[in-house]
mmCIF file of the C-alpha atoms, coordinates in Angstrom:
data_MODEL
# 
_entry.id   MODEL 
# 
loop_
_atom_site.group_PDB 
_atom_site.id 
_atom_site.type_symbol 
_atom_site.label_atom_id 
_atom_site.label_alt_id 
_atom_site.label_comp_id 
_atom_site.label_asym_id 
_atom_site.label_entity_id 
_atom_site.label_seq_id 
_atom_site.pdbx_PDB_ins_code 
_atom_site.Cartn_x 
_atom_site.Cartn_y 
_atom_site.Cartn_z 
_atom_site.occupancy 
_atom_site.B_iso_or_equiv 
_atom_site.pdbx_formal_charge 
_atom_site.auth_seq_id 
_atom_site.auth_comp_id 
_atom_site.auth_asym_id 
_atom_site.auth_atom_id 
_atom_site.pdbx_PDB_model_num 
ATOM 1   C CA . UNK A 1 1   ? -84.554  49.781 119.124 1.00 0.00 ? 1   UNK A CA 1 
ATOM 2   C CA . UNK A 1 2   ? -84.328  53.531 119.051 1.00 0.00 ? 2   UNK A CA 1 
ATOM 3   C CA . UNK A 1 3   ? -87.793  55.122 118.860 1.00 0.00 ? 3   UNK A CA 1 
ATOM 4   C CA . UNK A 1 4   ? -86.960  58.248 116.878 1.00 0.00 ? 4   UNK A CA 1 
ATOM 5   C CA . UNK A 1 5   ? -88.386  58.879 113.443 1.00 0.00 ? 5   UNK A CA 1 
ATOM 6   C CA . UNK A 1 6   ? -86.330  56.953 110.881 1.00 0.00 ? 6   UNK A CA 1 
ATOM 7   C CA . UNK A 1 7   ? -86.191  60.010 108.612 1.00 0.00 ? 7   UNK A CA 1 
ATOM 8   C CA . UNK A 1 8   ? -84.363  61.968 111.308 1.00 0.00 ? 8   UNK A CA 1 
ATOM 9   C CA . UNK A 1 9   ? -81.631  59.437 112.014 1.00 0.00 ? 9   UNK A CA 1 
ATOM 10  C CA . UNK A 1 10  ? -79.437  60.758 109.224 1.00 0.00 ? 10  UNK A CA 1 
ATOM 11  C CA . UNK A 1 11  ? -79.027  63.999 111.126 1.00 0.00 ? 11  UNK A CA 1 
ATOM 12  C CA . UNK A 1 12  ? -76.667  62.357 113.615 1.00 0.00 ? 12  UNK A CA 1 
ATOM 13  C CA . UNK A 1 13  ? -73.998  62.355 110.914 1.00 0.00 ? 13  UNK A CA 1 
ATOM 14  C CA . UNK A 1 14  ? -73.469  66.025 111.760 1.00 0.00 ? 14  UNK A CA 1 
ATOM 15  C CA . UNK A 1 15  ? -71.445  64.680 114.689 1.00 0.00 ? 15  UNK A CA 1 
ATOM 16  C CA . UNK A 1 16  ? -68.899  63.456 112.146 1.00 0.00 ? 16  UNK A CA 1 
ATOM 17  C CA . UNK A 1 17  ? -69.003  66.566 109.969 1.00 0.00 ? 17  UNK A CA 1 
ATOM 18  C CA . UNK A 1 18  ? -68.641  69.065 112.818 1.00 0.00 ? 18  UNK A CA 1 
ATOM 19  C CA . UNK A 1 19  ? -65.128  68.151 114.009 1.00 0.00 ? 19  UNK A CA 1 
ATOM 20  C CA . UNK A 1 20  ? -63.948  67.762 110.411 1.00 0.00 ? 20  UNK A CA 1 
ATOM 21  C CA . UNK A 1 21  ? -65.198  71.212 109.428 1.00 0.00 ? 21  UNK A CA 1 
ATOM 22  C CA . UNK A 1 22  ? -63.888  72.685 112.648 1.00 0.00 ? 22  UNK A CA 1 
ATOM 23  C CA . UNK A 1 23  ? -60.469  71.162 111.982 1.00 0.00 ? 23  UNK A CA 1 
ATOM 24  C CA . UNK A 1 24  ? -60.357  72.480 108.416 1.00 0.00 ? 24  UNK A CA 1 
ATOM 25  C CA . UNK A 1 25  ? -61.428  75.978 109.451 1.00 0.00 ? 25  UNK A CA 1 
ATOM 26  C CA . UNK A 1 26  ? -59.119  76.039 112.462 1.00 0.00 ? 26  UNK A CA 1 
ATOM 27  C CA . UNK A 1 27  ? -56.178  74.964 110.298 1.00 0.00 ? 27  UNK A CA 1 
ATOM 28  C CA . UNK A 1 28  ? -56.767  77.793 107.832 1.00 0.00 ? 28  UNK A CA 1 
ATOM 29  C CA . UNK A 1 29  ? -57.091  80.370 110.613 1.00 0.00 ? 29  UNK A CA 1 
ATOM 30  C CA . UNK A 1 30  ? -54.078  78.972 112.457 1.00 0.00 ? 30  UNK A CA 1 
ATOM 31  C CA . UNK A 1 31  ? -51.864  79.068 109.360 1.00 0.00 ? 31  UNK A CA 1 
ATOM 32  C CA . UNK A 1 32  ? -52.771  82.696 108.687 1.00 0.00 ? 32  UNK A CA 1 
ATOM 33  C CA . UNK A 1 33  ? -51.452  83.721 112.114 1.00 0.00 ? 33  UNK A CA 1 
ATOM 34  C CA . UNK A 1 34  ? -47.771  84.562 111.859 1.00 0.00 ? 34  UNK A CA 1 
ATOM 35  C CA . UNK A 1 35  ? -46.770  83.825 115.439 1.00 0.00 ? 35  UNK A CA 1 
ATOM 36  C CA . UNK A 1 36  ? -48.014  80.198 115.604 1.00 0.00 ? 36  UNK A CA 1 
ATOM 37  C CA . UNK A 1 37  ? -45.853  77.473 114.096 1.00 0.00 ? 37  UNK A CA 1 
ATOM 38  C CA . UNK A 1 38  ? -47.145  75.183 111.369 1.00 0.00 ? 38  UNK A CA 1 
ATOM 39  C CA . UNK A 1 39  ? -46.420  72.086 113.476 1.00 0.00 ? 39  UNK A CA 1 
ATOM 40  C CA . UNK A 1 40  ? -48.799  73.335 116.138 1.00 0.00 ? 40  UNK A CA 1 
ATOM 41  C CA . UNK A 1 41  ? -51.485  73.934 113.489 1.00 0.00 ? 41  UNK A CA 1 
ATOM 42  C CA . UNK A 1 42  ? -51.041  70.425 112.059 1.00 0.00 ? 42  UNK A CA 1 
ATOM 43  C CA . UNK A 1 43  ? -51.238  68.883 115.535 1.00 0.00 ? 43  UNK A CA 1 
ATOM 44  C CA . UNK A 1 44  ? -54.476  70.707 116.326 1.00 0.00 ? 44  UNK A CA 1 
ATOM 45  C CA . UNK A 1 45  ? -55.927  69.709 112.955 1.00 0.00 ? 45  UNK A CA 1 
ATOM 46  C CA . UNK A 1 46  ? -55.005  66.047 113.424 1.00 0.00 ? 46  UNK A CA 1 
ATOM 47  C CA . UNK A 1 47  ? -56.953  65.943 116.700 1.00 0.00 ? 47  UNK A CA 1 
ATOM 48  C CA . UNK A 1 48  ? -60.134  67.042 114.928 1.00 0.00 ? 48  UNK A CA 1 
ATOM 49  C CA . UNK A 1 49  ? -59.447  64.628 112.070 1.00 0.00 ? 49  UNK A CA 1 
ATOM 50  C CA . UNK A 1 50  ? -59.109  61.657 114.406 1.00 0.00 ? 50  UNK A CA 1 
ATOM 51  C CA . UNK A 1 51  ? -62.317  62.639 116.198 1.00 0.00 ? 51  UNK A CA 1 
ATOM 52  C CA . UNK A 1 52  ? -64.028  62.574 112.777 1.00 0.00 ? 52  UNK A CA 1 
ATOM 53  C CA . UNK A 1 53  ? -62.562  59.116 112.082 1.00 0.00 ? 53  UNK A CA 1 
ATOM 54  C CA . UNK A 1 54  ? -63.843  57.929 115.469 1.00 0.00 ? 54  UNK A CA 1 
ATOM 55  C CA . UNK A 1 55  ? -67.374  59.075 114.622 1.00 0.00 ? 55  UNK A CA 1 
ATOM 56  C CA . UNK A 1 56  ? -67.073  57.458 111.178 1.00 0.00 ? 56  UNK A CA 1 
ATOM 57  C CA . UNK A 1 57  ? -66.299  54.135 112.846 1.00 0.00 ? 57  UNK A CA 1 
ATOM 58  C CA . UNK A 1 58  ? -69.220  54.564 115.249 1.00 0.00 ? 58  UNK A CA 1 
ATOM 59  C CA . UNK A 1 59  ? -71.605  55.281 112.358 1.00 0.00 ? 59  UNK A CA 1 
ATOM 60  C CA . UNK A 1 60  ? -70.231  52.336 110.392 1.00 0.00 ? 60  UNK A CA 1 
ATOM 61  C CA . UNK A 1 61  ? -70.966  50.126 113.390 1.00 0.00 ? 61  UNK A CA 1 
ATOM 62  C CA . UNK A 1 62  ? -74.493  51.613 113.644 1.00 0.00 ? 62  UNK A CA 1 
ATOM 63  C CA . UNK A 1 63  ? -75.148  50.797 109.993 1.00 0.00 ? 63  UNK A CA 1 
ATOM 64  C CA . UNK A 1 64  ? -74.427  47.079 110.334 1.00 0.00 ? 64  UNK A CA 1 
ATOM 65  C CA . UNK A 1 65  ? -77.448  44.873 109.605 1.00 0.00 ? 65  UNK A CA 1 
ATOM 66  C CA . UNK A 1 66  ? -77.830  43.464 113.128 1.00 0.00 ? 66  UNK A CA 1 
ATOM 67  C CA . UNK A 1 67  ? -77.864  46.987 114.608 1.00 0.00 ? 67  UNK A CA 1 
ATOM 68  C CA . UNK A 1 68  ? -80.104  48.460 111.847 1.00 0.00 ? 68  UNK A CA 1 
ATOM 69  C CA . UNK A 1 69  ? -79.939  52.057 113.040 1.00 0.00 ? 69  UNK A CA 1 
ATOM 70  C CA . UNK A 1 70  ? -79.371  53.443 109.524 1.00 0.00 ? 70  UNK A CA 1 
ATOM 71  C CA . UNK A 1 71  ? -80.888  52.437 106.211 1.00 0.00 ? 71  UNK A CA 1 
ATOM 72  C CA . UNK A 1 72  ? -84.240  51.187 107.450 1.00 0.00 ? 72  UNK A CA 1 
ATOM 73  C CA . UNK A 1 73  ? -86.388  53.559 105.413 1.00 0.00 ? 73  UNK A CA 1 
ATOM 74  C CA . UNK A 1 74  ? -86.805  54.310 101.746 1.00 0.00 ? 74  UNK A CA 1 
ATOM 75  C CA . UNK A 1 75  ? -84.690  56.977 100.111 1.00 0.00 ? 75  UNK A CA 1 
ATOM 76  C CA . UNK A 1 76  ? -85.322  60.543 101.173 1.00 0.00 ? 76  UNK A CA 1 
ATOM 77  C CA . UNK A 1 77  ? -83.271  63.709 101.180 1.00 0.00 ? 77  UNK A CA 1 
ATOM 78  C CA . UNK A 1 78  ? -81.876  62.829 104.607 1.00 0.00 ? 78  UNK A CA 1 
ATOM 79  C CA . UNK A 1 79  ? -79.348  60.570 102.916 1.00 0.00 ? 79  UNK A CA 1 
ATOM 80  C CA . UNK A 1 80  ? -77.586  63.717 101.713 1.00 0.00 ? 80  UNK A CA 1 
ATOM 81  C CA . UNK A 1 81  ? -76.661  64.454 105.347 1.00 0.00 ? 81  UNK A CA 1 
ATOM 82  C CA . UNK A 1 82  ? -74.393  61.440 105.342 1.00 0.00 ? 82  UNK A CA 1 
ATOM 83  C CA . UNK A 1 83  ? -72.923  62.407 101.976 1.00 0.00 ? 83  UNK A CA 1 
ATOM 84  C CA . UNK A 1 84  ? -71.991  65.807 103.370 1.00 0.00 ? 84  UNK A CA 1 
ATOM 85  C CA . UNK A 1 85  ? -70.366  64.256 106.433 1.00 0.00 ? 85  UNK A CA 1 
ATOM 86  C CA . UNK A 1 86  ? -68.394  61.812 104.284 1.00 0.00 ? 86  UNK A CA 1 
ATOM 87  C CA . UNK A 1 87  ? -67.275  64.671 102.035 1.00 0.00 ? 87  UNK A CA 1 
ATOM 88  C CA . UNK A 1 88  ? -65.904  66.611 104.987 1.00 0.00 ? 88  UNK A CA 1 
ATOM 89  C CA . UNK A 1 89  ? -64.074  63.514 106.227 1.00 0.00 ? 89  UNK A CA 1 
ATOM 90  C CA . UNK A 1 90  ? -62.569  62.998 102.761 1.00 0.00 ? 90  UNK A CA 1 
ATOM 91  C CA . UNK A 1 91  ? -61.439  66.635 102.666 1.00 0.00 ? 91  UNK A CA 1 
ATOM 92  C CA . UNK A 1 92  ? -59.757  66.166 106.039 1.00 0.00 ? 92  UNK A CA 1 
ATOM 93  C CA . UNK A 1 93  ? -58.080  63.019 104.758 1.00 0.00 ? 93  UNK A CA 1 
ATOM 94  C CA . UNK A 1 94  ? -56.666  64.926 101.789 1.00 0.00 ? 94  UNK A CA 1 
ATOM 95  C CA . UNK A 1 95  ? -55.308  67.702 104.001 1.00 0.00 ? 95  UNK A CA 1 
ATOM 96  C CA . UNK A 1 96  ? -53.830  65.226 106.492 1.00 0.00 ? 96  UNK A CA 1 
ATOM 97  C CA . UNK A 1 97  ? -51.979  63.413 103.713 1.00 0.00 ? 97  UNK A CA 1 
ATOM 98  C CA . UNK A 1 98  ? -50.714  66.740 102.374 1.00 0.00 ? 98  UNK A CA 1 
ATOM 99  C CA . UNK A 1 99  ? -49.359  67.621 105.803 1.00 0.00 ? 99  UNK A CA 1 
ATOM 100 C CA . UNK A 1 100 ? -47.426  64.446 106.557 1.00 0.00 ? 100 UNK A CA 1 
ATOM 101 C CA . UNK A 1 101 ? -47.138  62.384 103.341 1.00 0.00 ? 101 UNK A CA 1 
ATOM 102 C CA . UNK A 1 102 ? -47.321  58.992 105.091 1.00 0.00 ? 102 UNK A CA 1 
ATOM 103 C CA . UNK A 1 103 ? -48.400  55.924 103.132 1.00 0.00 ? 103 UNK A CA 1 
ATOM 104 C CA . UNK A 1 104 ? -51.141  55.174 105.681 1.00 0.00 ? 104 UNK A CA 1 
ATOM 105 C CA . UNK A 1 105 ? -52.463  58.720 105.286 1.00 0.00 ? 105 UNK A CA 1 
ATOM 106 C CA . UNK A 1 106 ? -52.598  58.261 101.522 1.00 0.00 ? 106 UNK A CA 1 
ATOM 107 C CA . UNK A 1 107 ? -54.476  54.975 101.940 1.00 0.00 ? 107 UNK A CA 1 
ATOM 108 C CA . UNK A 1 108 ? -57.005  56.614 104.278 1.00 0.00 ? 108 UNK A CA 1 
ATOM 109 C CA . UNK A 1 109 ? -57.346  59.506 101.838 1.00 0.00 ? 109 UNK A CA 1 
ATOM 110 C CA . UNK A 1 110 ? -58.156  57.155 98.945  1.00 0.00 ? 110 UNK A CA 1 
ATOM 111 C CA . UNK A 1 111 ? -60.505  55.124 101.143 1.00 0.00 ? 111 UNK A CA 1 
ATOM 112 C CA . UNK A 1 112 ? -62.467  58.169 102.307 1.00 0.00 ? 112 UNK A CA 1 
ATOM 113 C CA . UNK A 1 113 ? -62.573  59.678 98.806  1.00 0.00 ? 113 UNK A CA 1 
ATOM 114 C CA . UNK A 1 114 ? -63.861  56.393 97.370  1.00 0.00 ? 114 UNK A CA 1 
ATOM 115 C CA . UNK A 1 115 ? -66.534  55.989 100.042 1.00 0.00 ? 115 UNK A CA 1 
ATOM 116 C CA . UNK A 1 116 ? -67.647  59.603 99.642  1.00 0.00 ? 116 UNK A CA 1 
ATOM 117 C CA . UNK A 1 117 ? -67.766  59.275 95.844  1.00 0.00 ? 117 UNK A CA 1 
ATOM 118 C CA . UNK A 1 118 ? -69.851  56.100 95.999  1.00 0.00 ? 118 UNK A CA 1 
ATOM 119 C CA . UNK A 1 119 ? -72.257  57.619 98.539  1.00 0.00 ? 119 UNK A CA 1 
ATOM 120 C CA . UNK A 1 120 ? -72.660  60.827 96.519  1.00 0.00 ? 120 UNK A CA 1 
ATOM 121 C CA . UNK A 1 121 ? -73.208  58.892 93.291  1.00 0.00 ? 121 UNK A CA 1 
ATOM 122 C CA . UNK A 1 122 ? -75.834  56.656 94.882  1.00 0.00 ? 122 UNK A CA 1 
ATOM 123 C CA . UNK A 1 123 ? -77.656  59.622 96.440  1.00 0.00 ? 123 UNK A CA 1 
ATOM 124 C CA . UNK A 1 124 ? -77.555  61.501 93.127  1.00 0.00 ? 124 UNK A CA 1 
ATOM 125 C CA . UNK A 1 125 ? -78.953  58.513 91.213  1.00 0.00 ? 125 UNK A CA 1 
ATOM 126 C CA . UNK A 1 126 ? -81.689  57.999 93.805  1.00 0.00 ? 126 UNK A CA 1 
ATOM 127 C CA . UNK A 1 127 ? -82.578  61.694 93.621  1.00 0.00 ? 127 UNK A CA 1 
ATOM 128 C CA . UNK A 1 128 ? -82.723  61.595 89.823  1.00 0.00 ? 128 UNK A CA 1 
ATOM 129 C CA . UNK A 1 129 ? -84.963  58.522 89.904  1.00 0.00 ? 129 UNK A CA 1 
ATOM 130 C CA . UNK A 1 130 ? -87.286  60.276 92.371  1.00 0.00 ? 130 UNK A CA 1 
ATOM 131 C CA . UNK A 1 131 ? -87.424  63.353 90.138  1.00 0.00 ? 131 UNK A CA 1 
ATOM 132 C CA . UNK A 1 132 ? -88.117  61.237 87.030  1.00 0.00 ? 132 UNK A CA 1 
ATOM 133 C CA . UNK A 1 133 ? -90.896  59.335 88.813  1.00 0.00 ? 133 UNK A CA 1 
ATOM 134 C CA . UNK A 1 134 ? -92.343  62.728 89.861  1.00 0.00 ? 134 UNK A CA 1 
ATOM 135 C CA . UNK A 1 135 ? -92.131  61.919 93.513  1.00 0.00 ? 135 UNK A CA 1 
ATOM 136 C CA . UNK A 1 136 ? -92.185  65.008 95.686  1.00 0.00 ? 136 UNK A CA 1 
ATOM 137 C CA . UNK A 1 137 ? -88.491  65.088 96.477  1.00 0.00 ? 137 UNK A CA 1 
ATOM 138 C CA . UNK A 1 138 ? -87.949  68.655 97.597  1.00 0.00 ? 138 UNK A CA 1 
ATOM 139 C CA . UNK A 1 139 ? -91.151  69.118 99.589  1.00 0.00 ? 139 UNK A CA 1 
ATOM 140 C CA . UNK A 1 140 ? -91.552  67.758 103.115 1.00 0.00 ? 140 UNK A CA 1 
ATOM 141 C CA . UNK A 1 141 ? -93.578  64.600 103.577 1.00 0.00 ? 141 UNK A CA 1 
ATOM 142 C CA . UNK A 1 142 ? -96.571  64.263 105.894 1.00 0.00 ? 142 UNK A CA 1 
ATOM 143 C CA . UNK A 1 143 ? -95.912  64.551 109.613 1.00 0.00 ? 143 UNK A CA 1 
ATOM 144 C CA . UNK A 1 144 ? -92.704  66.448 108.937 1.00 0.00 ? 144 UNK A CA 1 
ATOM 145 C CA . UNK A 1 145 ? -92.418  69.619 110.909 1.00 0.00 ? 145 UNK A CA 1 
ATOM 146 C CA . UNK A 1 146 ? -90.135  71.551 113.190 1.00 0.00 ? 146 UNK A CA 1 
ATOM 147 C CA . UNK A 1 147 ? -91.317  69.737 116.291 1.00 0.00 ? 147 UNK A CA 1 
ATOM 148 C CA . UNK A 1 148 ? -90.669  66.308 114.816 1.00 0.00 ? 148 UNK A CA 1 
ATOM 149 C CA . UNK A 1 149 ? -86.951  66.956 115.285 1.00 0.00 ? 149 UNK A CA 1 
ATOM 150 C CA . UNK A 1 150 ? -87.475  66.710 119.014 1.00 0.00 ? 150 UNK A CA 1 
ATOM 151 C CA . UNK A 1 151 ? -89.948  63.957 119.661 1.00 0.00 ? 151 UNK A CA 1 
ATOM 152 C CA . UNK A 1 152 ? -89.931  64.402 123.433 1.00 0.00 ? 152 UNK A CA 1 
ATOM 153 C CA . UNK A 1 153 ? -90.632  68.121 123.101 1.00 0.00 ? 153 UNK A CA 1 
ATOM 154 C CA . UNK A 1 154 ? -93.460  67.372 120.715 1.00 0.00 ? 154 UNK A CA 1 
ATOM 155 C CA . UNK A 1 155 ? -94.975  64.840 123.116 1.00 0.00 ? 155 UNK A CA 1 
ATOM 156 C CA . UNK A 1 156 ? -94.575  67.256 126.032 1.00 0.00 ? 156 UNK A CA 1 
ATOM 157 C CA . UNK A 1 157 ? -96.413  70.024 124.178 1.00 0.00 ? 157 UNK A CA 1 
ATOM 158 C CA . UNK A 1 158 ? -99.127  67.656 123.026 1.00 0.00 ? 158 UNK A CA 1 
ATOM 159 C CA . UNK A 1 159 ? -99.585  66.091 126.456 1.00 0.00 ? 159 UNK A CA 1 
ATOM 160 C CA . UNK A 1 160 ? -99.655  69.394 128.317 1.00 0.00 ? 160 UNK A CA 1 
ATOM 161 C CA . UNK A 1 161 ? -101.615 71.482 125.834 1.00 0.00 ? 161 UNK A CA 1 
ATOM 162 C CA . UNK A 1 162 ? -104.528 71.914 128.249 1.00 0.00 ? 162 UNK A CA 1 
ATOM 163 C CA . UNK A 1 163 ? -102.142 73.123 130.966 1.00 0.00 ? 163 UNK A CA 1 
ATOM 164 C CA . UNK A 1 164 ? -100.541 75.559 128.562 1.00 0.00 ? 164 UNK A CA 1 
ATOM 165 C CA . UNK A 1 165 ? -103.938 76.920 127.495 1.00 0.00 ? 165 UNK A CA 1 
ATOM 166 C CA . UNK A 1 166 ? -104.944 77.362 131.116 1.00 0.00 ? 166 UNK A CA 1 
ATOM 167 C CA . UNK A 1 167 ? -101.664 79.121 131.953 1.00 0.00 ? 167 UNK A CA 1 
# 
């Protein structure tokens, strides 16, 4: 029963995208260095990839119906956060399969690419429907501002506004 704004819950998927992007970038930088072996680069990359898989499993668990952390609100542009995170995980899956060529890696690659494709297609179709129905898709909705990202900060400012004015 998390009390944050439902529109902001999609932002937690950055926890899955961050290690995946870090692993991809670190692998490219590591491979460009001449004095570091490619096995060391692949080992460092695989650590970031498995961290991304761990977060993917956590977010899958959070999206189950009895937990109901994700998917409780109508479509908004926040759903694209999750598409981005799934895309980075799919890119990591492709690179991991390229590095080792295992059958399990290929299966994970196809699984992540399929999930990312389905999520991107659904988000694109929802966005097109919102544009066709002339719903304000690319403008923020009411009560959407910089302070709504940190509800506790917002409440602290609102509760102590008289103190701040006096100070």
